[in-house]
XYZ file of C-alpha atoms in Angstrom:
581
model
C -2.707 9.370 -27.048
C -5.391 11.708 -28.364
C -5.193 12.358 -32.100
C -6.527 15.329 -34.057
C -9.297 13.042 -35.323
C -10.251 12.120 -31.754
C -10.303 15.788 -30.767
C -12.436 16.673 -33.780
C -14.954 13.976 -32.805
C -15.005 15.249 -29.213
C -15.720 18.802 -30.374
C -18.415 17.634 -32.786
C -20.201 15.836 -29.943
C -19.765 18.840 -27.668
C -21.283 21.152 -30.267
C -24.161 18.768 -31.043
C -22.969 17.983 -34.581
C -22.390 14.326 -33.778
C -24.010 11.636 -31.648
C -22.594 11.014 -28.185
C -21.603 7.494 -27.226
C -23.251 7.869 -23.803
C -25.666 10.467 -22.468
C -26.150 10.542 -18.714
C -29.473 12.268 -18.127
C -31.185 13.922 -15.188
C -28.644 13.515 -12.398
C -27.575 15.968 -9.704
C -24.053 16.994 -10.657
C -21.516 17.427 -7.865
C -19.209 20.073 -9.259
C -16.002 19.745 -7.259
C -14.553 22.735 -9.129
C -17.205 25.205 -7.992
C -18.455 23.383 -4.909
C -22.043 23.294 -6.210
C -24.697 20.636 -6.712
C -27.193 21.157 -9.553
C -29.116 19.246 -12.208
C -27.130 18.534 -15.373
C -26.670 16.040 -18.189
C -23.337 14.639 -19.359
C -22.416 13.594 -22.899
C -19.481 11.264 -23.511
C -17.375 10.771 -26.604
C -15.196 7.665 -26.411
C -13.348 7.955 -23.094
C -13.896 11.697 -22.545
C -16.560 14.087 -21.342
C -17.769 16.161 -24.298
C -20.522 18.237 -22.738
C -22.036 19.123 -19.351
C -25.336 21.014 -19.351
C -28.947 20.929 -20.554
C -28.575 20.433 -24.322
C -29.680 17.130 -25.873
C -28.532 17.937 -29.423
C -25.890 15.224 -29.251
C -28.380 12.452 -28.454
C -28.943 10.209 -31.461
C -30.251 6.807 -32.404
C -26.999 5.123 -31.438
C -26.488 7.000 -28.184
C -26.747 4.903 -25.017
C -28.846 6.871 -22.523
C -28.227 6.367 -18.816
C -31.141 7.486 -16.659
C -29.541 9.230 -13.685
C -32.687 10.617 -12.093
C -32.446 10.266 -8.331
C -28.648 9.881 -8.422
C -25.741 12.177 -7.748
C -23.108 12.437 -10.485
C -19.586 12.840 -9.202
C -16.055 12.246 -10.437
C -14.668 8.783 -9.723
C -12.428 8.552 -6.679
C -8.619 8.642 -6.650
C -6.350 6.684 -4.296
C -3.112 8.722 -4.162
C -0.957 6.254 -2.223
C -1.191 2.452 -2.416
C 0.985 -0.627 -2.247
C -0.475 -3.109 -4.767
C 1.320 -6.083 -3.242
C -0.331 -6.251 0.188
C -1.303 -9.937 -0.226
C -3.452 -8.737 -3.148
C -1.877 -7.858 -6.503
C -2.568 -4.981 -8.935
C -5.395 -6.903 -10.611
C -7.198 -8.062 -7.468
C -6.773 -4.564 -5.997
C -8.433 -3.225 -9.155
C -11.365 -5.550 -8.485
C -11.842 -4.168 -4.969
C -11.297 -0.573 -6.047
C -13.699 -0.407 -8.983
C -16.573 -1.769 -6.921
C -15.991 1.088 -4.472
C -15.797 3.823 -7.100
C -12.008 4.200 -7.362
C -10.791 4.361 -10.953
C -7.334 5.889 -10.424
C -4.692 4.312 -8.182
C -1.156 5.515 -7.464
C 0.974 2.395 -7.014
C 4.281 1.874 -5.237
C 6.846 -0.030 -7.307
C 9.126 -1.324 -4.516
C 8.324 -5.015 -4.548
C 8.174 -5.379 -8.336
C 11.345 -3.364 -8.858
C 13.423 -5.230 -6.275
C 12.352 -8.593 -7.641
C 12.340 -7.902 -11.376
C 14.697 -4.973 -11.942
C 13.982 -1.983 -14.140
C 12.943 -3.732 -17.331
C 10.970 -6.412 -15.530
C 9.088 -3.814 -13.513
C 8.251 -1.801 -16.641
C 6.889 -4.995 -18.218
C 4.527 -5.277 -15.259
C 3.438 -1.661 -15.778
C 2.765 -2.247 -19.463
C 0.822 -5.432 -18.709
C -1.631 -3.382 -16.616
C -2.633 -1.101 -19.501
C -5.611 -3.274 -20.411
C -7.226 -2.910 -16.989
C -10.293 -0.629 -16.722
C -8.517 1.509 -14.133
C -5.774 4.126 -14.308
C -2.583 3.175 -12.537
C 0.142 5.710 -11.925
C 3.390 4.545 -10.386
C 5.886 5.964 -7.945
C 9.439 4.612 -7.953
C 11.473 4.226 -4.788
C 14.940 5.762 -4.615
C 16.151 3.478 -1.813
C 14.986 0.236 -0.233
C 12.401 0.364 2.516
C 14.718 -1.692 4.722
C 18.529 -1.983 4.445
C 19.634 -4.595 1.937
C 23.139 -5.752 1.055
C 22.282 -5.401 -2.653
C 20.711 -1.966 -2.277
C 23.365 0.067 -4.072
C 23.196 -2.203 -7.106
C 19.403 -2.343 -7.240
C 18.886 1.389 -6.683
C 21.835 2.536 -8.767
C 21.819 5.886 -10.533
C 21.781 4.054 -13.876
C 18.672 2.046 -12.948
C 16.874 5.045 -11.507
C 17.755 7.196 -14.517
C 15.961 4.705 -16.737
C 12.965 4.627 -14.385
C 12.606 8.362 -13.899
C 12.724 8.988 -17.630
C 9.727 6.693 -18.146
C 6.350 8.494 -18.385
C 4.648 5.793 -16.311
C 6.548 7.008 -13.235
C 4.909 10.060 -11.691
C 7.066 10.613 -8.566
C 9.711 9.150 -6.273
C 7.972 6.771 -3.881
C 7.925 7.357 -0.148
C 11.369 7.677 1.430
C 10.784 5.796 4.649
C 14.353 6.279 5.870
C 13.898 10.033 6.186
C 16.803 10.512 8.666
C 19.113 10.065 5.657
C 17.635 13.247 4.190
C 18.068 15.114 7.450
C 21.690 13.949 7.596
C 22.236 15.142 4.021
C 23.156 11.706 2.676
C 24.850 12.585 -0.614
C 23.872 9.399 -2.464
C 20.178 9.888 -1.694
C 20.290 13.582 -2.548
C 21.764 12.708 -5.951
C 18.733 10.515 -6.601
C 16.332 13.267 -5.558
C 18.065 15.679 -7.943
C 17.914 13.080 -10.716
C 14.147 12.780 -10.286
C 13.753 16.542 -10.171
C 15.638 16.835 -13.472
C 12.949 14.552 -14.902
C 10.206 16.794 -13.453
C 9.244 14.385 -10.698
C 8.863 15.296 -7.049
C 8.798 12.863 -4.173
C 6.519 11.483 -1.518
C 7.460 12.012 2.090
C 7.194 9.419 4.832
C 7.897 11.264 8.055
C 6.747 8.939 10.845
C 7.998 10.319 14.146
C 9.560 13.354 12.479
C 9.861 16.501 14.626
C 8.733 19.884 13.337
C 12.348 20.992 12.853
C 13.144 17.855 10.892
C 9.977 18.349 8.842
C 11.499 21.652 7.759
C 14.533 19.798 6.418
C 12.369 17.259 4.555
C 10.339 20.083 3.022
C 13.518 21.917 2.019
C 14.665 18.766 0.220
C 11.561 18.948 -1.972
C 9.142 16.451 -0.428
C 5.671 17.254 -1.734
C 3.449 15.142 0.479
C 3.215 13.156 3.684
C 0.735 10.500 4.818
C 2.153 9.957 8.322
C 0.050 12.364 10.402
C -1.450 10.684 13.461
C -2.918 13.777 15.159
C -4.748 16.884 13.996
C -1.735 18.939 15.021
C 0.459 16.773 12.760
C -1.860 17.690 9.899
C -1.526 21.384 10.724
C 2.276 21.228 10.884
C 2.547 19.595 7.482
C 0.122 22.018 5.865
C 2.037 24.979 7.308
C 5.274 23.706 5.747
C 3.760 23.224 2.292
C 3.073 19.478 2.257
C 0.093 17.997 0.499
C -1.239 16.227 3.571
C -2.862 12.820 3.261
C -5.326 11.876 5.966
C -4.865 8.157 6.442
C -7.210 5.455 7.607
C -5.657 2.017 7.263
C -5.681 -1.403 8.845
C -2.488 -0.463 10.684
C -3.282 3.224 11.370
C -7.075 3.773 11.610
C -6.504 7.430 12.478
C -9.168 9.282 10.490
C -11.441 10.234 13.429
C -8.563 12.110 15.064
C -7.241 13.604 11.829
C -10.661 14.984 10.872
C -10.425 17.306 13.861
C -8.102 19.422 11.707
C -11.219 20.188 9.642
C -14.094 20.042 12.099
C -12.404 21.744 15.076
C -9.297 23.541 13.818
C -11.162 24.713 10.693
C -8.099 24.309 8.486
C -8.631 24.681 4.734
C -8.931 21.380 2.898
C -7.581 22.377 -0.510
C -4.283 20.557 0.171
C -5.746 17.579 2.046
C -6.240 14.133 0.536
C -7.578 10.767 1.718
C -5.574 7.537 1.553
C -5.955 3.980 2.829
C -2.197 3.328 2.436
C -2.100 -0.325 1.442
C -4.666 -1.667 3.914
C -5.080 -5.406 4.325
C -7.851 -7.110 2.282
C -9.881 -8.162 5.329
C -9.939 -4.539 6.527
C -11.030 -3.364 3.065
C -13.842 -5.921 2.997
C -15.029 -4.645 6.376
C -14.509 -0.883 6.136
C -13.969 -0.097 2.460
C -11.370 2.064 0.774
C -11.801 5.791 0.024
C -15.566 5.195 0.072
C -15.311 4.178 3.711
C -13.325 7.308 4.528
C -16.022 9.436 2.885
C -18.633 7.795 5.106
C -16.589 8.527 8.215
C -15.858 12.117 7.195
C -19.486 13.013 6.544
C -20.610 11.396 9.794
C -17.998 13.499 11.595
C -19.514 16.680 10.164
C -17.466 17.292 7.005
C -19.509 18.718 4.133
C -20.052 15.934 1.533
C -18.838 18.118 -1.337
C -15.712 19.012 0.629
C -15.059 15.335 1.351
C -15.475 14.500 -2.340
C -13.098 17.292 -3.333
C -10.503 15.677 -1.048
C -11.057 12.399 -2.917
C -11.103 13.732 -6.491
C -9.835 17.146 -7.563
C -7.335 17.499 -4.706
C -5.394 14.298 -5.490
C -5.640 15.035 -9.219
C -4.062 18.450 -8.620
C -1.385 16.962 -6.355
C -0.506 14.461 -9.066
C -0.504 17.109 -11.792
C -3.298 15.461 -13.778
C -6.166 17.815 -12.935
C -6.625 18.739 -16.621
C -7.644 15.109 -17.222
C -9.008 13.734 -13.950
C -10.719 14.654 -10.726
C -13.730 16.604 -12.009
C -16.688 16.404 -14.367
C -16.029 18.992 -17.054
C -15.596 19.013 -20.853
C -12.365 17.451 -22.024
C -11.816 15.443 -18.850
C -11.671 11.675 -18.768
C -15.041 10.003 -18.407
C -14.552 8.494 -14.962
C -17.928 9.043 -13.307
C -19.951 7.632 -10.414
C -23.705 7.486 -9.964
C -24.275 7.699 -6.210
C -27.662 7.016 -4.587
C -26.824 9.285 -1.636
C -24.118 11.363 0.008
C -24.000 9.321 3.188
C -22.912 5.803 2.253
C -21.079 6.649 -1.011
C -21.743 3.189 -2.412
C -21.964 3.643 -6.193
C -24.904 2.356 -8.179
C -22.816 2.628 -11.338
C -19.133 3.169 -12.056
C -17.827 4.436 -15.399
C -14.110 4.276 -16.106
C -12.411 5.268 -19.339
C -15.850 5.980 -20.784
C -17.245 2.483 -20.134
C -19.581 1.045 -17.518
C -17.389 -1.184 -15.366
C -19.568 -1.901 -12.320
C -23.256 -1.859 -11.415
C -24.648 -2.364 -7.916
C -21.549 -4.011 -6.490
C -20.805 -6.310 -9.415
C -18.179 -5.903 -12.107
C -19.521 -5.660 -15.652
C -16.082 -6.150 -17.207
C -13.598 -9.000 -17.054
C -10.226 -8.397 -15.422
C -7.359 -10.236 -17.061
C -4.236 -10.872 -15.029
C -0.844 -11.321 -16.671
C 1.012 -14.601 -16.453
C 3.015 -13.734 -13.346
C 5.538 -16.480 -14.005
C 6.051 -15.272 -17.555
C 6.574 -11.784 -16.107
C 9.664 -13.146 -14.381
C 8.475 -13.868 -10.852
C 10.306 -16.673 -9.130
C 10.283 -16.598 -5.357
C 13.828 -16.840 -4.035
C 14.051 -19.061 -0.959
C 16.847 -20.981 0.776
C 17.437 -24.685 0.143
C 14.966 -26.943 1.932
C 17.775 -29.035 3.471
C 19.119 -25.884 5.141
C 15.704 -24.969 6.535
C 14.942 -28.422 7.945
C 17.588 -28.201 10.713
C 15.890 -27.136 14.001
C 19.158 -25.699 15.339
C 18.979 -23.006 12.645
C 16.195 -21.374 14.680
C 18.109 -20.891 17.920
C 20.585 -18.457 19.465
C 23.879 -20.306 20.057
C 25.204 -20.095 23.631
C 26.725 -22.460 26.168
C 26.176 -20.021 29.047
C 23.182 -18.182 30.401
C 23.078 -14.596 29.221
C 21.012 -11.440 29.204
C 19.406 -11.227 25.767
C 17.574 -8.223 24.181
C 14.071 -9.540 23.482
C 11.925 -7.745 20.882
C 8.857 -6.859 22.941
C 5.772 -5.778 20.964
C 3.759 -2.951 22.510
C 1.479 -2.466 19.467
C 0.992 -4.154 16.112
C 4.327 -2.779 14.867
C 6.017 -0.787 17.654
C 8.501 -2.625 19.851
C 10.804 -1.954 22.752
C 13.819 -3.750 24.171
C 13.177 -6.163 27.022
C 16.371 -7.591 28.524
C 15.866 -11.165 29.769
C 18.223 -13.601 31.481
C 17.932 -16.810 29.453
C 19.431 -20.225 30.100
C 21.032 -22.536 27.533
C 20.168 -26.103 26.636
C 22.155 -28.230 24.197
C 24.114 -25.188 23.066
C 21.096 -22.946 22.371
C 19.326 -20.378 24.535
C 15.920 -21.588 25.677
C 12.826 -19.408 25.505
C 10.650 -18.715 28.523
C 6.899 -19.330 28.459
C 5.902 -15.870 27.212
C 8.534 -15.759 24.456
C 8.722 -17.004 20.884
C 11.846 -17.871 18.945
C 12.283 -15.470 16.038
C 14.436 -16.165 12.989
C 14.999 -14.163 9.808
C 16.651 -16.107 6.980
C 18.092 -14.556 3.843
C 16.107 -15.618 0.799
C 19.395 -16.535 -0.904
C 20.567 -18.566 2.119
C 23.616 -16.405 2.898
C 22.835 -15.277 6.465
C 20.511 -15.754 9.421
C 19.502 -13.548 12.361
C 18.105 -15.179 15.505
C 16.368 -13.717 18.516
C 13.240 -13.770 20.650
C 9.963 -11.844 20.609
C 7.285 -11.305 23.232
C 3.770 -9.920 23.066
C 2.616 -11.833 19.968
C 0.918 -14.812 21.589
C 1.911 -18.460 21.599
C 2.094 -19.840 18.072
C 3.600 -23.284 17.772
C 5.174 -22.095 14.520
C 4.448 -19.699 11.687
C 6.632 -18.957 8.655
C 6.105 -16.086 6.247
C 7.753 -14.603 3.194
C 5.389 -11.640 3.565
C 7.617 -8.884 4.982
C 9.256 -5.743 3.674
C 12.681 -7.369 3.304
C 11.173 -10.217 1.193
C 13.177 -12.736 3.240
C 11.802 -15.628 5.325
C 10.626 -14.834 8.862
C 9.844 -17.744 11.215
C 8.267 -17.445 14.679
C 7.336 -20.138 17.163
C 7.665 -21.870 20.490
C 9.020 -25.107 19.020
C 12.118 -25.140 16.822
C 11.258 -28.414 15.092
C 7.844 -27.029 14.116
C 9.536 -23.831 12.922
C 11.740 -25.941 10.639
C 8.615 -27.687 9.326
C 6.879 -24.358 8.686
C 9.895 -22.920 6.854
C 10.243 -26.023 4.682
C 6.567 -25.905 3.750
C 6.891 -22.231 2.773
C 9.646 -23.258 0.364
C 7.601 -26.128 -1.058
C 4.726 -23.837 -2.005
C 7.036 -21.214 -3.518
C 6.440 -18.585 -0.854
C 3.583 -17.637 1.412
C 2.427 -18.087 5.005
C 2.375 -21.418 6.866
C 0.875 -22.195 10.269
C 1.810 -25.334 12.239
C -0.443 -26.712 14.968
C 0.186 -29.962 16.864
C 3.121 -30.712 14.633
C 1.001 -30.554 11.473
C 0.350 -27.973 8.775
C -3.014 -26.384 9.598
C -3.010 -23.394 7.263
C -1.364 -22.486 3.971
C -1.620 -19.169 2.155
C 0.305 -19.447 -1.125
C 1.832 -16.150 -2.243
C 3.115 -17.156 -5.637
C 3.945 -13.626 -6.747
C 7.372 -13.271 -5.195
C 6.216 -14.574 -1.822
C 4.373 -11.286 -1.219
C 1.162 -11.358 -3.229
C -1.496 -13.897 -4.081
C -2.530 -14.714 -7.633
C -6.046 -15.488 -6.446
C -9.168 -13.327 -6.347
C -9.700 -10.576 -3.803
C -12.581 -12.417 -2.158
C -10.511 -15.599 -1.771
C -7.692 -13.665 -0.165
C -10.147 -12.011 2.247
C -11.412 -15.415 3.384
C -7.869 -16.690 3.962
C -6.810 -13.592 5.863
C -9.852 -13.631 8.118
C -9.071 -17.206 9.073
C -5.440 -16.501 9.928
C -6.415 -13.389 11.896
C -8.868 -15.560 13.847
C -6.135 -18.103 14.593
C -3.759 -15.337 15.668
C -6.304 -14.064 18.191
C -6.874 -17.621 19.367
C -3.158 -17.891 20.161
C -3.095 -14.635 22.099
C -2.346 -11.948 19.522
C -4.373 -8.920 20.668
C -3.398 -6.037 18.357
C -5.325 -4.742 15.341
C -3.284 -5.917 12.353
C -1.433 -9.233 12.423
C -0.345 -8.972 8.792
C 1.312 -5.612 9.442
C 3.153 -7.203 12.362
C 4.618 -9.740 9.945
C 5.267 -7.065 7.333
C 7.133 -4.549 9.499
C 9.035 -6.718 12.007
C 12.078 -6.381 9.731
C 11.874 -2.597 9.132
C 14.471 -0.113 10.358
C 12.227 2.972 10.306
C 9.821 2.157 13.154
C 10.653 2.547 16.854
C 12.164 -0.212 18.967
C 14.171 -3.296 18.095
C 14.027 -4.888 14.631
C 15.349 -8.116 13.189
C 17.199 -7.385 9.937
C 19.888 -8.539 7.540
C 22.470 -6.844 9.765
C 21.128 -8.456 12.927
C 18.885 -7.245 15.709
C 19.175 -3.472 15.683
C 18.214 -0.700 18.083
C 16.526 1.835 15.826
C 16.919 4.822 18.127
C 20.632 4.226 18.699
C 21.168 2.915 15.159
C 23.252 0.099 16.590
C 23.448 -3.603 15.832
C 23.132 -5.284 19.212
C 22.981 -8.910 17.991
C 24.769 -9.456 14.674
C 23.521 -11.717 11.892
C 25.426 -14.934 11.254
C 26.773 -16.095 7.894
C 25.402 -19.319 6.463
C 27.481 -19.558 3.273
């Protein structure tokens, strides 16, 4: 919090009565407020910008001078929508972000909140304060996928405590938007509760018609990141949404979405960029917001316009434009020195008034909290329960037509009815199918089925999915049991079995969803597993998203869930889950 003494020091530096801490000299300032580029110097006092102009009165013997000749000076980038538990964790995501010029990240709380509860989640938030990046948080009002404990976890009492905390900036994306359209009273109460605490909410309107978009807008949704065509962008802008153009490992849609600017000539003042929780291997290959800037400029978007969409626009959307998103007196000193306006790879990154990265290397140390001390303990079923191969089969003594989950993209499925024959009391797969089992992390229920279109893994087990339960896929039930048992032994993660033996382990010690290892280590592990997936016949663009969303009830087709295998369109359980305890 700024004190009167801090403000007095800032004004003294601004007026030239006191030495600046840093003086950035001779750069070409990108003014995202006026849309201009011109030569200017910048004086910093502690973590704020004190002066922008030609004066050097504030330069003294103790002032650190940064020679910016030949560089563009622009505000640091803002990621308005991220999920800091996509194999990486908030600290390793910070590592990747700072190197790419992002110093402000809006983080989704879902995973931390479900696992740790209100107080545990807020401990995580507080533990991030020492990082050289700004993290804002959004808090979900309901679970991403149905959960038998949902009403207790997302109770009004818990949410009241969350929404009154200043670290929470909005309600996180409401993926189950049909509940809003239906006027679900419980959800509307939570929206009103957030509004009473001056917090709006993120939309998530995948597959939403224009008429239904009207209903979501009427409910108070402020933004949406689910456009997949230029016309989708136009519809959301017309209805008042801040519209995020997304380019992610799952939805690399930016080339199409940019047509809203380059062809439809729509104004960009309510457009933002987001990479929406992309996988680490994708980030290593294509970047984050920096990569989107490269693509936008190559498509014909003016560089200053693209930077406005990455700085002042998200700052305004978040309500923090008086502090972030531009280079002007009184704003936070989050500044990039860019060699050009084509690649957008920063030579230097300043965050909170300090140099944090130079030429692709961090100049500060990132300290992670003790995740175990934070309360993380991955819940998994007993190993003796998982070791029984019959757990991974559909019981039947007769042949029957079974609804197979057939993948037609990385995450979209459709029902494929297949006549399957039994053997030893269990339905047998055919050559193009895999057994598919979802097991409750507390060991209370199991859902069994079959999938097609994912290749021919012998067995793979993963705790990485949006329900946080254990998903097991394979063509051999004994190997599936081995994979599941190994996932338990390493306290959560991803296990691959080949020739009856463990061939790959990715420990995800943070609740079975995130790694405690460095970003670069995670990238190496992910690239290997993606290679193995392709080797076994997986031919879509994002294997990790396939694992993540197989259990979701907000994407088209069949899903395997706590209730059973459900038909999303009909909202019907067509194969019920079975109790274990």
